[in-house]
């Protein structure tokens, strides 16, 4: 018994399994949406961190500029207060409570310099009431340079 060949008119169309097309598309859409949300979250965190460090830097530089008009001794005090507040904001209360050589070392570590332990910035770490001559303009210029490098 031989069968007669089936003609094209007897074939039915191609059909996907029931419900599979909708489920696959839904999973793909969900994965795309989650990926997009994750990318937005990463971008928002990066933007917030850049803005935070830029605003901290801007505030510190503005305060330093405001102190330039003060007399020499008051200017040194304003610079010292600015450094204490800045370290308290960046590293916490424990780091800001340091005194003497430990304070100079803390500032040197934070700003990656030796300005506070070996340079003109020693006056800010060893005490503002010493009678050694201090040049607030030189200290101001170096602090301005160091503050522009803040990456808090």
mmCIF file of C-alpha atoms in Angstrom:
data_model
loop_
_atom_site.group_PDB
_atom_site.id
_atom_site.type_symbol
_atom_site.label_atom_id
_atom_site.label_comp_id
_atom_site.label_asym_id
_atom_site.label_seq_id
_atom_site.Cartn_x
_atom_site.Cartn_y
_atom_site.Cartn_z
ATOM 1 C CA UNK A 1 0.000 0.000 0.000
ATOM 2 C CA UNK A 2 1.379 3.158 -1.058
ATOM 3 C CA UNK A 3 0.055 6.427 0.096
ATOM 4 C CA UNK A 4 -0.674 9.216 -2.176
ATOM 5 C CA UNK A 5 1.644 12.150 -1.803
ATOM 6 C CA UNK A 6 0.287 14.927 0.375
ATOM 7 C CA UNK A 7 -0.184 18.177 -1.402
ATOM 8 C CA UNK A 8 0.656 21.577 -0.058
ATOM 9 C CA UNK A 9 -2.979 22.354 0.374
ATOM 10 C CA UNK A 10 -3.219 19.645 3.039
ATOM 11 C CA UNK A 11 -0.410 21.074 5.257
ATOM 12 C CA UNK A 12 -1.285 23.311 8.176
ATOM 13 C CA UNK A 13 0.622 26.430 9.239
ATOM 14 C CA UNK A 14 3.478 26.456 11.741
ATOM 15 C CA UNK A 15 2.300 26.951 15.308
ATOM 16 C CA UNK A 16 4.352 27.787 18.402
ATOM 17 C CA UNK A 17 3.501 25.986 21.602
ATOM 18 C CA UNK A 18 0.679 27.605 23.479
ATOM 19 C CA UNK A 19 1.729 30.419 25.875
ATOM 20 C CA UNK A 20 5.460 30.233 25.177
ATOM 21 C CA UNK A 21 5.754 33.389 23.091
ATOM 22 C CA UNK A 22 4.166 35.597 25.767
ATOM 23 C CA UNK A 23 6.211 34.185 28.652
ATOM 24 C CA UNK A 24 9.552 34.521 26.847
ATOM 25 C CA UNK A 25 8.813 38.098 25.864
ATOM 26 C CA UNK A 26 7.777 38.948 29.434
ATOM 27 C CA UNK A 27 10.994 37.528 30.912
ATOM 28 C CA UNK A 28 13.091 39.404 28.382
ATOM 29 C CA UNK A 29 11.241 42.649 29.063
ATOM 30 C CA UNK A 30 11.706 42.167 32.819
ATOM 31 C CA UNK A 31 15.447 41.523 32.411
ATOM 32 C CA UNK A 32 15.812 44.641 30.256
ATOM 33 C CA UNK A 33 13.865 46.735 32.771
ATOM 34 C CA UNK A 34 15.948 45.452 35.724
ATOM 35 C CA UNK A 35 19.173 46.109 33.833
ATOM 36 C CA UNK A 36 18.030 49.627 33.031
ATOM 37 C CA UNK A 37 17.104 50.276 36.677
ATOM 38 C CA UNK A 38 20.473 48.948 37.851
ATOM 39 C CA UNK A 39 22.276 51.252 35.414
ATOM 40 C CA UNK A 40 20.224 54.219 36.648
ATOM 41 C CA UNK A 41 21.057 53.348 40.257
ATOM 42 C CA UNK A 42 24.793 53.155 39.549
ATOM 43 C CA UNK A 43 24.679 56.472 37.662
ATOM 44 C CA UNK A 44 22.739 58.158 40.483
ATOM 45 C CA UNK A 45 25.225 56.973 43.117
ATOM 46 C CA UNK A 46 28.179 58.150 41.036
ATOM 47 C CA UNK A 47 26.531 61.524 40.463
ATOM 48 C CA UNK A 48 25.758 61.919 44.187
ATOM 49 C CA UNK A 49 29.350 61.098 45.176
ATOM 50 C CA UNK A 50 30.777 63.574 42.636
ATOM 51 C CA UNK A 51 28.378 66.261 43.774
ATOM 52 C CA UNK A 52 29.123 65.623 47.444
ATOM 53 C CA UNK A 53 32.893 65.889 46.968
ATOM 54 C CA UNK A 54 32.515 68.921 44.714
ATOM 55 C CA UNK A 55 30.289 70.683 47.237
ATOM 56 C CA UNK A 56 32.631 69.879 50.141
ATOM 57 C CA UNK A 57 35.547 71.192 48.107
ATOM 58 C CA UNK A 58 33.590 74.288 47.094
ATOM 59 C CA UNK A 59 32.505 75.048 50.671
ATOM 60 C CA UNK A 60 36.055 74.635 51.984
ATOM 61 C CA UNK A 61 37.501 76.885 49.292
ATOM 62 C CA UNK A 62 34.799 79.501 49.909
ATOM 63 C CA UNK A 63 35.562 79.532 53.646
ATOM 64 C CA UNK A 64 39.266 79.797 52.933
ATOM 65 C CA UNK A 65 38.634 82.752 50.625
ATOM 66 C CA UNK A 66 36.463 84.428 53.272
ATOM 67 C CA UNK A 67 39.323 84.153 55.785
ATOM 68 C CA UNK A 68 41.715 86.047 53.489
ATOM 69 C CA UNK A 69 40.343 89.392 54.605
ATOM 70 C CA UNK A 70 41.040 88.744 58.296
ATOM 71 C CA UNK A 71 44.098 89.954 60.247
ATOM 72 C CA UNK A 72 47.025 87.503 60.387
ATOM 73 C CA UNK A 73 46.241 85.834 63.731
ATOM 74 C CA UNK A 74 42.503 85.604 63.093
ATOM 75 C CA UNK A 75 43.260 84.218 59.653
ATOM 76 C CA UNK A 76 45.359 81.386 61.133
ATOM 77 C CA UNK A 77 42.580 80.589 63.603
ATOM 78 C CA UNK A 78 40.013 80.515 60.782
ATOM 79 C CA UNK A 79 42.269 78.204 58.746
ATOM 80 C CA UNK A 80 42.720 75.881 61.745
ATOM 81 C CA UNK A 81 38.952 75.763 62.382
ATOM 82 C CA UNK A 82 38.322 75.030 58.728
ATOM 83 C CA UNK A 83 40.751 72.100 58.842
ATOM 84 C CA UNK A 84 39.121 70.684 62.005
ATOM 85 C CA UNK A 85 35.646 70.839 60.463
ATOM 86 C CA UNK A 86 36.891 69.399 57.195
ATOM 87 C CA UNK A 87 38.611 66.451 58.891
ATOM 88 C CA UNK A 88 35.549 65.879 61.091
ATOM 89 C CA UNK A 89 33.371 65.716 57.973
ATOM 90 C CA UNK A 90 35.751 63.493 56.006
ATOM 91 C CA UNK A 91 37.106 61.131 58.695
ATOM 92 C CA UNK A 92 34.926 61.510 61.751
ATOM 93 C CA UNK A 93 35.200 62.768 65.299
ATOM 94 C CA UNK A 94 38.159 60.579 66.303
ATOM 95 C CA UNK A 95 40.447 61.976 63.619
ATOM 96 C CA UNK A 96 39.389 65.573 64.326
ATOM 97 C CA UNK A 97 40.183 65.264 68.044
ATOM 98 C CA UNK A 98 43.907 64.644 67.471
ATOM 99 C CA UNK A 99 46.371 67.101 68.987
ATOM 100 C CA UNK A 100 49.929 68.233 68.288
ATOM 101 C CA UNK A 101 52.115 65.962 66.179
ATOM 102 C CA UNK A 102 49.288 63.447 65.833
ATOM 103 C CA UNK A 103 47.088 66.189 64.306
ATOM 104 C CA UNK A 104 49.857 67.154 61.877
ATOM 105 C CA UNK A 105 50.278 63.504 60.887
ATOM 106 C CA UNK A 106 46.519 63.167 60.384
ATOM 107 C CA UNK A 107 46.460 66.211 58.103
ATOM 108 C CA UNK A 108 49.502 64.941 56.187
ATOM 109 C CA UNK A 109 47.789 61.572 55.644
ATOM 110 C CA UNK A 110 44.499 63.086 54.508
ATOM 111 C CA UNK A 111 46.086 65.540 52.088
ATOM 112 C CA UNK A 112 49.021 63.274 51.064
ATOM 113 C CA UNK A 113 51.661 65.852 51.886
ATOM 114 C CA UNK A 114 54.286 66.781 54.480
ATOM 115 C CA UNK A 115 53.165 70.414 54.633
ATOM 116 C CA UNK A 116 51.680 70.095 58.127
ATOM 117 C CA UNK A 117 54.559 68.218 59.751
ATOM 118 C CA UNK A 118 57.572 69.683 57.946
ATOM 119 C CA UNK A 119 56.389 72.782 56.088
ATOM 120 C CA UNK A 120 54.814 76.101 56.969
ATOM 121 C CA UNK A 121 51.641 74.305 58.027
ATOM 122 C CA UNK A 122 53.374 73.179 61.238
ATOM 123 C CA UNK A 123 51.905 76.200 62.957
ATOM 124 C CA UNK A 124 48.416 74.743 62.401
ATOM 125 C CA UNK A 125 49.410 71.467 64.041
ATOM 126 C CA UNK A 126 51.778 72.494 66.796
ATOM 127 C CA UNK A 127 49.696 75.316 68.144
ATOM 128 C CA UNK A 128 48.526 78.707 67.072
ATOM 129 C CA UNK A 129 49.864 80.426 70.179
ATOM 130 C CA UNK A 130 53.549 79.880 69.504
ATOM 131 C CA UNK A 131 55.569 82.951 68.880
ATOM 132 C CA UNK A 132 57.319 81.716 65.748
ATOM 133 C CA UNK A 133 56.496 83.893 62.757
ATOM 134 C CA UNK A 134 53.889 82.439 60.453
ATOM 135 C CA UNK A 135 53.055 83.639 56.989
ATOM 136 C CA UNK A 136 49.284 83.230 56.674
ATOM 137 C CA UNK A 137 49.406 84.105 52.962
ATOM 138 C CA UNK A 138 51.826 81.233 52.236
ATOM 139 C CA UNK A 139 49.752 78.876 54.375
ATOM 140 C CA UNK A 140 46.616 80.122 52.620
ATOM 141 C CA UNK A 141 48.086 79.489 49.172
ATOM 142 C CA UNK A 142 49.159 75.944 50.064
ATOM 143 C CA UNK A 143 45.816 75.183 51.743
ATOM 144 C CA UNK A 144 44.032 76.378 48.612
ATOM 145 C CA UNK A 145 46.110 74.006 46.506
ATOM 146 C CA UNK A 146 45.479 71.110 48.899
ATOM 147 C CA UNK A 147 41.750 71.768 49.148
ATOM 148 C CA UNK A 148 41.325 71.636 45.385
ATOM 149 C CA UNK A 149 42.453 67.999 45.541
ATOM 150 C CA UNK A 150 39.737 66.888 47.987
ATOM 151 C CA UNK A 151 38.096 63.678 46.806
ATOM 152 C CA UNK A 152 35.831 63.037 49.786
#
